[in-house]
Amino acid sequence: MASQAPHDLNCLTIQELEHHAAARMDKQTRDYYNEGADSGSTLLENSQAYGKYRIRPRVLRDMSSIDTSVPLFGFRNSIPLGIAPTAMQCLAHPDGEIATARACRKAGLVMGLSSFATNTLEDVAAASGDNPRVLQLYLFEEREHSRKLIQRAKKAGYKAVFLTVDTPMLGRRNMEIRNQFKLPKPYKIANFTEDSDSAAAKTVMEGAPSDNNNEKEKQSSSTPGNHNGATRKPPSGPISFHSHAPNPTLCWETDIGWLKEQCGPEMQVWVKGIATAEDALLA
């Protein structure tokens, strides 16, 4: 068994990790990971909210034997936390989501996988072994795209879908606009290659082709959905984040029931993006 590389003693905190990442990433990637929408007020408030929490230590309690694990999906999760789904992890490291799956398996943590990952859900499942994983899902207006993804996740042993419900519209990410963000070659949005051509698989943000000199890729660009005042026209063209992820038609009455039917008894349905107590009660 090969010995592990020594841990970098200059990277022991989250702040130090951010410093190292900033030094190693290109500007486009660094801005993508760091930015919130518009003025960044929500991102700032989220960070400040965590700073309000305090640990209130109690004393004279026997703590010689501690078990921080919690039951989840029939599995003992080592701590009451999981790894949240984040898109396009190959931007940060060539192994991307595969490396995250290996780390979760080693640490005994449930992993969340983004639909817009740069490795397929099947490859991530293989790297996870028996460790549970869940799939983050955008429910597209054309449900067949989502149905096929759910069936693949079910076959690959995913325990739940996390439905993102807070993107009826996308916030304006100014740095992505300024940087004209595109997923660099050779990376691709791996879970949608069967639904689209090579251009779409490499296209993420604006539906723009990854190579502006390629006329064939230009013709394959995506179009967001729109409402002409009388009827709603769903997105068209290859799947991209900006064109297909936002879905203003989602509602409790029709979509949650359909999703539970598709997932069946094999996968739970969780909703991701609840921000009010009223919606928490509905969920």
PDB file of C-alpha atoms in Angstrom:
ATOM      1  CA  MET A   1       0.000   0.000   0.000  1.00  0.00           C
ATOM      2  CA  ALA A   2       1.462   3.339  -1.019  1.00  0.00           C
ATOM      3  CA  SER A   3       2.101   5.807   1.778  1.00  0.00           C
ATOM      4  CA  GLN A   4       0.010   8.940   1.831  1.00  0.00           C
ATOM      5  CA  ALA A   5       1.554  12.278   0.953  1.00  0.00           C
ATOM      6  CA  PRO A   6       2.166  14.428   4.043  1.00  0.00           C
ATOM      7  CA  HIS A   7      -0.474  17.017   4.809  1.00  0.00           C
ATOM      8  CA  ASP A   8       0.420  20.589   3.931  1.00  0.00           C
ATOM      9  CA  LEU A   9       0.912  22.209   7.324  1.00  0.00           C
ATOM     10  CA  ASN A  10       0.258  25.606   5.749  1.00  0.00           C
ATOM     11  CA  CYS A  11      -3.296  24.505   4.940  1.00  0.00           C
ATOM     12  CA  LEU A  12      -5.013  23.709   8.231  1.00  0.00           C
ATOM     13  CA  THR A  13      -8.024  26.053   8.183  1.00  0.00           C
ATOM     14  CA  ILE A  14     -10.771  27.020   5.755  1.00  0.00           C
ATOM     15  CA  GLN A  15      -9.209  30.460   5.381  1.00  0.00           C
ATOM     16  CA  GLU A  16      -5.839  28.924   4.496  1.00  0.00           C
ATOM     17  CA  LEU A  17      -7.536  26.600   2.018  1.00  0.00           C
ATOM     18  CA  GLU A  18      -9.177  29.591   0.343  1.00  0.00           C
ATOM     19  CA  HIS A  19      -5.786  31.303   0.141  1.00  0.00           C
ATOM     20  CA  HIS A  20      -4.168  28.270  -1.503  1.00  0.00           C
ATOM     21  CA  ALA A  21      -7.074  27.858  -3.923  1.00  0.00           C
ATOM     22  CA  ALA A  22      -6.927  31.511  -4.939  1.00  0.00           C
ATOM     23  CA  ALA A  23      -3.251  31.149  -5.771  1.00  0.00           C
ATOM     24  CA  ARG A  24      -3.787  28.046  -7.896  1.00  0.00           C
ATOM     25  CA  MET A  25      -6.982  28.818  -9.808  1.00  0.00           C
ATOM     26  CA  ASP A  26      -7.285  30.962 -12.895  1.00  0.00           C
ATOM     27  CA  LYS A  27      -9.360  34.124 -12.590  1.00  0.00           C
ATOM     28  CA  GLN A  28     -12.444  32.700 -14.288  1.00  0.00           C
ATOM     29  CA  THR A  29     -12.581  29.724 -11.925  1.00  0.00           C
ATOM     30  CA  ARG A  30     -11.767  31.749  -8.823  1.00  0.00           C
ATOM     31  CA  ASP A  31     -14.514  34.246  -9.585  1.00  0.00           C
ATOM     32  CA  TYR A  32     -16.990  31.452 -10.317  1.00  0.00           C
ATOM     33  CA  TYR A  33     -16.471  29.877  -6.892  1.00  0.00           C
ATOM     34  CA  ASN A  34     -16.347  33.134  -4.934  1.00  0.00           C
ATOM     35  CA  GLU A  35     -19.202  35.130  -6.433  1.00  0.00           C
ATOM     36  CA  GLY A  36     -22.822  35.444  -5.393  1.00  0.00           C
ATOM     37  CA  ALA A  37     -25.548  37.072  -7.455  1.00  0.00           C
ATOM     38  CA  ASP A  38     -25.899  40.787  -8.144  1.00  0.00           C
ATOM     39  CA  SER A  39     -24.477  42.814  -5.221  1.00  0.00           C
ATOM     40  CA  GLY A  40     -23.579  39.671  -3.246  1.00  0.00           C
ATOM     41  CA  SER A  41     -25.783  40.670  -0.301  1.00  0.00           C
ATOM     42  CA  THR A  42     -27.211  37.178   0.239  1.00  0.00           C
ATOM     43  CA  LEU A  43     -23.756  35.591   0.112  1.00  0.00           C
ATOM     44  CA  LEU A  44     -22.532  38.089   2.706  1.00  0.00           C
ATOM     45  CA  GLU A  45     -25.551  37.522   4.955  1.00  0.00           C
ATOM     46  CA  ASN A  46     -25.079  33.753   4.784  1.00  0.00           C
ATOM     47  CA  SER A  47     -21.459  34.080   5.866  1.00  0.00           C
ATOM     48  CA  GLN A  48     -22.367  36.452   8.687  1.00  0.00           C
ATOM     49  CA  ALA A  49     -25.163  34.157   9.881  1.00  0.00           C
ATOM     50  CA  TYR A  50     -22.693  31.361  10.606  1.00  0.00           C
ATOM     51  CA  GLY A  51     -20.649  33.781  12.686  1.00  0.00           C
ATOM     52  CA  LYS A  52     -23.587  34.232  15.071  1.00  0.00           C
ATOM     53  CA  TYR A  53     -23.457  30.616  16.234  1.00  0.00           C
ATOM     54  CA  ARG A  54     -21.604  29.816  19.445  1.00  0.00           C
ATOM     55  CA  ILE A  55     -20.662  26.545  21.100  1.00  0.00           C
ATOM     56  CA  ARG A  56     -21.802  26.543  24.740  1.00  0.00           C
ATOM     57  CA  PRO A  57     -19.551  24.013  26.456  1.00  0.00           C
ATOM     58  CA  ARG A  58     -20.867  22.031  29.386  1.00  0.00           C
ATOM     59  CA  VAL A  59     -18.419  20.677  31.959  1.00  0.00           C
ATOM     60  CA  LEU A  60     -18.092  17.624  34.188  1.00  0.00           C
ATOM     61  CA  ARG A  61     -19.725  15.328  31.645  1.00  0.00           C
ATOM     62  CA  ASP A  62     -18.054  12.029  30.880  1.00  0.00           C
ATOM     63  CA  MET A  63     -16.875  12.489  27.308  1.00  0.00           C
ATOM     64  CA  SER A  64     -14.348   9.687  27.164  1.00  0.00           C
ATOM     65  CA  SER A  65     -16.424   7.903  24.517  1.00  0.00           C
ATOM     66  CA  ILE A  66     -18.098  10.045  21.855  1.00  0.00           C
ATOM     67  CA  ASP A  67     -20.156   8.973  18.844  1.00  0.00           C
ATOM     68  CA  THR A  68     -20.926  11.818  16.451  1.00  0.00           C
ATOM     69  CA  SER A  69     -22.554   9.571  13.832  1.00  0.00           C
ATOM     70  CA  VAL A  70     -26.191   9.832  12.779  1.00  0.00           C
ATOM     71  CA  PRO A  71     -28.417   7.411  10.834  1.00  0.00           C
ATOM     72  CA  LEU A  72     -29.114   8.474   7.246  1.00  0.00           C
ATOM     73  CA  PHE A  73     -30.390   6.360   4.351  1.00  0.00           C
ATOM     74  CA  GLY A  74     -29.760   3.215   6.416  1.00  0.00           C
ATOM     75  CA  PHE A  75     -26.136   4.262   6.902  1.00  0.00           C
ATOM     76  CA  ARG A  76     -24.182   5.637   9.843  1.00  0.00           C
ATOM     77  CA  ASN A  77     -23.030   9.055   8.673  1.00  0.00           C
ATOM     78  CA  SER A  78     -19.902   9.888  10.658  1.00  0.00           C
ATOM     79  CA  ILE A  79     -21.048  13.421  11.584  1.00  0.00           C
ATOM     80  CA  PRO A  80     -24.394  15.237  11.234  1.00  0.00           C
ATOM     81  CA  LEU A  81     -23.255  16.903   8.022  1.00  0.00           C
ATOM     82  CA  GLY A  82     -23.012  15.924   4.371  1.00  0.00           C
ATOM     83  CA  ILE A  83     -21.188  17.189   1.299  1.00  0.00           C
ATOM     84  CA  ALA A  84     -23.376  19.606  -0.631  1.00  0.00           C
ATOM     85  CA  PRO A  85     -23.670  19.284  -4.426  1.00  0.00           C
ATOM     86  CA  THR A  86     -21.553  21.787  -6.329  1.00  0.00           C
ATOM     87  CA  ALA A  87     -21.244  21.923 -10.093  1.00  0.00           C
ATOM     88  CA  MET A  88     -18.225  21.448 -12.352  1.00  0.00           C
ATOM     89  CA  GLN A  89     -15.665  20.327  -9.784  1.00  0.00           C
ATOM     90  CA  CYS A  90     -13.084  19.551 -12.458  1.00  0.00           C
ATOM     91  CA  LEU A  91     -12.552  23.298 -12.587  1.00  0.00           C
ATOM     92  CA  ALA A  92     -10.789  22.946  -9.232  1.00  0.00           C
ATOM     93  CA  HIS A  93      -8.968  19.646  -9.851  1.00  0.00           C
ATOM     94  CA  PRO A  94      -8.804  17.203 -12.783  1.00  0.00           C
ATOM     95  CA  ASP A  95     -10.319  14.403 -10.659  1.00  0.00           C
ATOM     96  CA  GLY A  96     -13.315  16.595  -9.828  1.00  0.00           C
ATOM     97  CA  GLU A  97     -16.330  14.794  -8.382  1.00  0.00           C
ATOM     98  CA  ILE A  98     -14.494  11.454  -8.428  1.00  0.00           C
ATOM     99  CA  ALA A  99     -12.036  12.773  -5.840  1.00  0.00           C
ATOM    100  CA  THR A 100     -14.910  14.100  -3.730  1.00  0.00           C
ATOM    101  CA  ALA A 101     -16.604  10.693  -3.855  1.00  0.00           C
ATOM    102  CA  ARG A 102     -13.415   8.965  -2.712  1.00  0.00           C
ATOM    103  CA  ALA A 103     -13.006  11.452   0.136  1.00  0.00           C
ATOM    104  CA  CYS A 104     -16.625  10.972   1.244  1.00  0.00           C
ATOM    105  CA  ARG A 105     -16.194   7.217   1.162  1.00  0.00           C
ATOM    106  CA  LYS A 106     -13.077   7.468   3.310  1.00  0.00           C
ATOM    107  CA  ALA A 107     -14.707   9.864   5.784  1.00  0.00           C
ATOM    108  CA  GLY A 108     -18.061   8.060   5.915  1.00  0.00           C
ATOM    109  CA  LEU A 109     -20.073  11.033   4.664  1.00  0.00           C
ATOM    110  CA  VAL A 110     -23.053  11.146   2.313  1.00  0.00           C
ATOM    111  CA  MET A 111     -22.189  12.964  -0.906  1.00  0.00           C
ATOM    112  CA  GLY A 112     -24.476  15.202  -2.928  1.00  0.00           C
ATOM    113  CA  LEU A 113     -23.783  15.244  -6.675  1.00  0.00           C
ATOM    114  CA  SER A 114     -24.770  18.143  -8.919  1.00  0.00           C
ATOM    115  CA  SER A 115     -26.672  17.396 -12.111  1.00  0.00           C
ATOM    116  CA  PHE A 116     -24.189  19.738 -13.798  1.00  0.00           C
ATOM    117  CA  ALA A 117     -21.179  17.693 -12.739  1.00  0.00           C
ATOM    118  CA  THR A 118     -18.098  17.147 -14.871  1.00  0.00           C
ATOM    119  CA  ASN A 119     -18.178  13.396 -14.170  1.00  0.00           C
ATOM    120  CA  THR A 120     -21.135  11.121 -14.832  1.00  0.00           C
ATOM    121  CA  LEU A 121     -23.343  10.013 -11.982  1.00  0.00           C
ATOM    122  CA  GLU A 122     -22.407   6.413 -12.801  1.00  0.00           C
ATOM    123  CA  ASP A 123     -18.671   7.100 -12.462  1.00  0.00           C
ATOM    124  CA  VAL A 124     -19.259   8.896  -9.167  1.00  0.00           C
ATOM    125  CA  ALA A 125     -21.330   5.946  -7.936  1.00  0.00           C
ATOM    126  CA  ALA A 126     -18.493   3.569  -8.807  1.00  0.00           C
ATOM    127  CA  ALA A 127     -16.016   5.726  -6.875  1.00  0.00           C
ATOM    128  CA  SER A 128     -18.411   5.882  -3.914  1.00  0.00           C
ATOM    129  CA  GLY A 129     -18.681   2.131  -3.462  1.00  0.00           C
ATOM    130  CA  ASP A 130     -21.219   1.357  -0.730  1.00  0.00           C
ATOM    131  CA  ASN A 131     -21.145   4.946   0.537  1.00  0.00           C
ATOM    132  CA  PRO A 132     -24.561   6.609   0.040  1.00  0.00           C
ATOM    133  CA  ARG A 133     -24.971   9.448  -2.455  1.00  0.00           C
ATOM    134  CA  VAL A 134     -27.811  11.698  -3.550  1.00  0.00           C
ATOM    135  CA  LEU A 135     -28.443  13.555  -6.808  1.00  0.00           C
ATOM    136  CA  GLN A 136     -29.205  17.251  -6.958  1.00  0.00           C
ATOM    137  CA  LEU A 137     -31.870  17.802  -9.602  1.00  0.00           C
ATOM    138  CA  TYR A 138     -33.265  20.674 -11.607  1.00  0.00           C
ATOM    139  CA  LEU A 139     -36.725  19.690 -12.797  1.00  0.00           C
ATOM    140  CA  PHE A 140     -36.663  20.847 -16.404  1.00  0.00           C
ATOM    141  CA  GLU A 141     -39.786  22.089 -18.120  1.00  0.00           C
ATOM    142  CA  GLU A 142     -39.384  19.265 -20.620  1.00  0.00           C
ATOM    143  CA  ARG A 143     -39.634  16.523 -18.048  1.00  0.00           C
ATOM    144  CA  GLU A 144     -38.254  13.747 -20.224  1.00  0.00           C
ATOM    145  CA  HIS A 145     -34.730  15.088 -19.658  1.00  0.00           C
ATOM    146  CA  SER A 146     -35.244  14.898 -15.888  1.00  0.00           C
ATOM    147  CA  ARG A 147     -37.010  11.537 -16.058  1.00  0.00           C
ATOM    148  CA  LYS A 148     -34.048   9.935 -17.820  1.00  0.00           C
ATOM    149  CA  LEU A 149     -31.639  11.379 -15.262  1.00  0.00           C
ATOM    150  CA  ILE A 150     -33.763  10.063 -12.378  1.00  0.00           C
ATOM    151  CA  GLN A 151     -33.886   6.584 -13.885  1.00  0.00           C
ATOM    152  CA  ARG A 152     -30.114   6.557 -14.290  1.00  0.00           C
ATOM    153  CA  ALA A 153     -29.661   7.670 -10.668  1.00  0.00           C
ATOM    154  CA  LYS A 154     -32.055   4.988  -9.475  1.00  0.00           C
ATOM    155  CA  LYS A 155     -30.178   2.318 -11.411  1.00  0.00           C
ATOM    156  CA  ALA A 156     -26.853   3.573 -10.003  1.00  0.00           C
ATOM    157  CA  GLY A 157     -28.108   3.261  -6.419  1.00  0.00           C
ATOM    158  CA  TYR A 158     -28.628   6.895  -5.446  1.00  0.00           C
ATOM    159  CA  LYS A 159     -30.674   7.210  -2.256  1.00  0.00           C
ATOM    160  CA  ALA A 160     -32.503  10.475  -2.930  1.00  0.00           C
ATOM    161  CA  VAL A 161     -32.950  13.410  -5.254  1.00  0.00           C
ATOM    162  CA  PHE A 162     -32.451  16.925  -3.911  1.00  0.00           C
ATOM    163  CA  LEU A 163     -34.781  19.087  -5.980  1.00  0.00           C
ATOM    164  CA  THR A 164     -33.523  22.664  -6.293  1.00  0.00           C
ATOM    165  CA  VAL A 165     -36.594  24.858  -5.819  1.00  0.00           C
ATOM    166  CA  ASP A 166     -35.128  28.358  -5.519  1.00  0.00           C
ATOM    167  CA  THR A 167     -34.285  28.984  -9.168  1.00  0.00           C
ATOM    168  CA  PRO A 168     -37.485  30.105 -10.908  1.00  0.00           C
ATOM    169  CA  MET A 169     -35.120  32.734 -12.281  1.00  0.00           C
ATOM    170  CA  LEU A 170     -31.349  33.058 -12.099  1.00  0.00           C
ATOM    171  CA  GLY A 171     -29.591  35.853 -10.295  1.00  0.00           C
ATOM    172  CA  ARG A 172     -27.250  38.041 -12.316  1.00  0.00           C
ATOM    173  CA  ARG A 173     -23.679  36.868 -11.761  1.00  0.00           C
ATOM    174  CA  ASN A 174     -21.679  39.867 -12.855  1.00  0.00           C
ATOM    175  CA  MET A 175     -18.207  38.305 -12.837  1.00  0.00           C
ATOM    176  CA  GLU A 176     -19.385  35.447 -15.058  1.00  0.00           C
ATOM    177  CA  ILE A 177     -20.663  38.028 -17.516  1.00  0.00           C
ATOM    178  CA  ARG A 178     -17.430  40.017 -17.429  1.00  0.00           C
ATOM    179  CA  ASN A 179     -15.285  36.889 -17.739  1.00  0.00           C
ATOM    180  CA  GLN A 180     -17.572  35.425 -20.452  1.00  0.00           C
ATOM    181  CA  PHE A 181     -17.423  32.187 -18.495  1.00  0.00           C
ATOM    182  CA  LYS A 182     -17.105  28.960 -20.479  1.00  0.00           C
ATOM    183  CA  LEU A 183     -16.196  25.498 -19.287  1.00  0.00           C
ATOM    184  CA  PRO A 184     -12.665  24.925 -20.597  1.00  0.00           C
ATOM    185  CA  LYS A 185     -11.830  21.969 -22.789  1.00  0.00           C
ATOM    186  CA  PRO A 186     -11.644  19.015 -22.373  1.00  0.00           C
ATOM    187  CA  TYR A 187     -14.232  19.190 -19.569  1.00  0.00           C
ATOM    188  CA  LYS A 188     -17.930  18.735 -20.224  1.00  0.00           C
ATOM    189  CA  ILE A 189     -21.283  18.535 -18.469  1.00  0.00           C
ATOM    190  CA  ALA A 190     -21.077  14.798 -18.335  1.00  0.00           C
ATOM    191  CA  ASN A 191     -24.636  13.814 -17.387  1.00  0.00           C
ATOM    192  CA  PHE A 192     -26.208  15.331 -20.499  1.00  0.00           C
ATOM    193  CA  THR A 193     -23.944  14.087 -23.278  1.00  0.00           C
ATOM    194  CA  GLU A 194     -26.584  11.619 -24.431  1.00  0.00           C
ATOM    195  CA  ASP A 195     -29.153  14.407 -24.730  1.00  0.00           C
ATOM    196  CA  SER A 196     -26.961  16.753 -26.700  1.00  0.00           C
ATOM    197  CA  ASP A 197     -24.065  17.086 -29.057  1.00  0.00           C
ATOM    198  CA  SER A 198     -20.464  17.795 -28.156  1.00  0.00           C
ATOM    199  CA  ALA A 199     -21.039  21.543 -28.142  1.00  0.00           C
ATOM    200  CA  ALA A 200     -23.824  21.346 -25.591  1.00  0.00           C
ATOM    201  CA  ALA A 201     -21.849  19.050 -23.346  1.00  0.00           C
ATOM    202  CA  LYS A 202     -19.146  21.703 -23.096  1.00  0.00           C
ATOM    203  CA  THR A 203     -21.531  24.632 -22.759  1.00  0.00           C
ATOM    204  CA  VAL A 204     -22.582  25.806 -19.333  1.00  0.00           C
ATOM    205  CA  MET A 205     -23.622  29.332 -18.745  1.00  0.00           C
ATOM    206  CA  GLU A 206     -25.097  31.291 -21.576  1.00  0.00           C
ATOM    207  CA  GLY A 207     -25.747  28.615 -24.162  1.00  0.00           C
ATOM    208  CA  ALA A 208     -22.920  30.115 -26.210  1.00  0.00           C
ATOM    209  CA  PRO A 209     -20.668  27.741 -28.160  1.00  0.00           C
ATOM    210  CA  SER A 210     -17.327  26.923 -26.585  1.00  0.00           C
ATOM    211  CA  ASP A 211     -15.509  27.743 -29.839  1.00  0.00           C
ATOM    212  CA  ASN A 212     -16.842  30.852 -31.545  1.00  0.00           C
ATOM    213  CA  ASN A 213     -15.105  29.938 -34.789  1.00  0.00           C
ATOM    214  CA  ASN A 214     -17.017  26.722 -35.183  1.00  0.00           C
ATOM    215  CA  GLU A 215     -20.206  27.386 -37.156  1.00  0.00           C
ATOM    216  CA  LYS A 216     -21.667  23.994 -36.331  1.00  0.00           C
ATOM    217  CA  GLU A 217     -21.399  24.675 -32.611  1.00  0.00           C
ATOM    218  CA  LYS A 218     -22.932  28.111 -33.065  1.00  0.00           C
ATOM    219  CA  GLN A 219     -25.998  26.552 -34.609  1.00  0.00           C
ATOM    220  CA  SER A 220     -26.422  24.231 -31.616  1.00  0.00           C
ATOM    221  CA  SER A 221     -26.830  27.002 -29.016  1.00  0.00           C
ATOM    222  CA  SER A 222     -29.652  26.864 -26.496  1.00  0.00           C
ATOM    223  CA  THR A 223     -32.602  29.213 -26.037  1.00  0.00           C
ATOM    224  CA  PRO A 224     -34.180  29.942 -22.627  1.00  0.00           C
ATOM    225  CA  GLY A 225     -37.897  29.558 -22.119  1.00  0.00           C
ATOM    226  CA  ASN A 226     -40.150  32.566 -22.487  1.00  0.00           C
ATOM    227  CA  HIS A 227     -43.755  33.705 -22.149  1.00  0.00           C
ATOM    228  CA  ASN A 228     -45.284  35.614 -25.039  1.00  0.00           C
ATOM    229  CA  GLY A 229     -48.219  36.887 -22.981  1.00  0.00           C
ATOM    230  CA  ALA A 230     -50.513  34.001 -23.850  1.00  0.00           C
ATOM    231  CA  THR A 231     -48.507  30.790 -23.699  1.00  0.00           C
ATOM    232  CA  ARG A 232     -45.278  29.558 -22.163  1.00  0.00           C
ATOM    233  CA  LYS A 233     -42.587  28.301 -24.534  1.00  0.00           C
ATOM    234  CA  PRO A 234     -40.103  25.935 -22.826  1.00  0.00           C
ATOM    235  CA  PRO A 235     -36.331  26.098 -23.376  1.00  0.00           C
ATOM    236  CA  SER A 236     -35.015  24.643 -26.609  1.00  0.00           C
ATOM    237  CA  GLY A 237     -31.714  23.330 -27.878  1.00  0.00           C
ATOM    238  CA  PRO A 238     -29.028  21.417 -25.990  1.00  0.00           C
ATOM    239  CA  ILE A 239     -29.196  21.476 -22.192  1.00  0.00           C
ATOM    240  CA  SER A 240     -27.242  24.311 -20.615  1.00  0.00           C
ATOM    241  CA  PHE A 241     -27.425  25.797 -17.143  1.00  0.00           C
ATOM    242  CA  HIS A 242     -28.703  29.236 -18.051  1.00  0.00           C
ATOM    243  CA  SER A 243     -31.295  27.983 -20.502  1.00  0.00           C
ATOM    244  CA  HIS A 244     -32.692  24.907 -18.743  1.00  0.00           C
ATOM    245  CA  ALA A 245     -32.028  25.116 -14.983  1.00  0.00           C
ATOM    246  CA  PRO A 246     -34.422  28.001 -14.203  1.00  0.00           C
ATOM    247  CA  ASN A 247     -38.020  26.816 -14.202  1.00  0.00           C
ATOM    248  CA  PRO A 248     -40.705  29.363 -13.259  1.00  0.00           C
ATOM    249  CA  THR A 249     -43.478  26.800 -13.740  1.00  0.00           C
ATOM    250  CA  LEU A 250     -42.601  24.628 -10.708  1.00  0.00           C
ATOM    251  CA  CYS A 251     -45.369  24.234  -8.127  1.00  0.00           C
ATOM    252  CA  TRP A 252     -46.235  22.032  -5.156  1.00  0.00           C
ATOM    253  CA  GLU A 253     -49.479  20.723  -6.622  1.00  0.00           C
ATOM    254  CA  THR A 254     -48.133  19.018  -9.728  1.00  0.00           C
ATOM    255  CA  ASP A 255     -44.372  18.683  -9.705  1.00  0.00           C
ATOM    256  CA  ILE A 256     -43.646  17.143  -6.302  1.00  0.00           C
ATOM    257  CA  GLY A 257     -46.175  14.376  -6.878  1.00  0.00           C
ATOM    258  CA  TRP A 258     -44.738  13.633 -10.319  1.00  0.00           C
ATOM    259  CA  LEU A 259     -41.220  13.543  -8.921  1.00  0.00           C
ATOM    260  CA  LYS A 260     -42.164  11.156  -6.102  1.00  0.00           C
ATOM    261  CA  GLU A 261     -43.820   8.890  -8.652  1.00  0.00           C
ATOM    262  CA  GLN A 262     -40.655   8.830 -10.768  1.00  0.00           C
ATOM    263  CA  CYS A 263     -38.397   8.152  -7.798  1.00  0.00           C
ATOM    264  CA  GLY A 264     -40.599   5.391  -6.443  1.00  0.00           C
ATOM    265  CA  PRO A 265     -39.664   3.617  -3.208  1.00  0.00           C
ATOM    266  CA  GLU A 266     -35.996   3.480  -4.190  1.00  0.00           C
ATOM    267  CA  MET A 267     -35.237   7.190  -3.757  1.00  0.00           C
ATOM    268  CA  GLN A 268     -36.449   9.824  -1.336  1.00  0.00           C
ATOM    269  CA  VAL A 269     -37.440  13.308  -2.523  1.00  0.00           C
ATOM    270  CA  TRP A 270     -35.920  16.270  -0.685  1.00  0.00           C
ATOM    271  CA  VAL A 271     -36.390  19.923  -1.573  1.00  0.00           C
ATOM    272  CA  LYS A 272     -33.354  22.200  -1.589  1.00  0.00           C
ATOM    273  CA  GLY A 273     -33.675  25.959  -1.276  1.00  0.00           C
ATOM    274  CA  ILE A 274     -36.394  26.386   1.366  1.00  0.00           C
ATOM    275  CA  ALA A 275     -35.992  29.855   2.882  1.00  0.00           C
ATOM    276  CA  THR A 276     -39.191  30.455   4.907  1.00  0.00           C
ATOM    277  CA  ALA A 277     -40.940  28.681   7.756  1.00  0.00           C
ATOM    278  CA  GLU A 278     -44.165  28.617   5.731  1.00  0.00           C
ATOM    279  CA  ASP A 279     -42.539  26.610   2.931  1.00  0.00           C
ATOM    280  CA  ALA A 280     -40.799  24.348   5.454  1.00  0.00           C
ATOM    281  CA  LEU A 281     -44.209  23.401   6.830  1.00  0.00           C
ATOM    282  CA  LEU A 282     -45.496  22.678   3.339  1.00  0.00           C
ATOM    283  CA  ALA A 283     -42.466  20.479   2.652  1.00  0.00           C
TER     284      ALA A 283
END
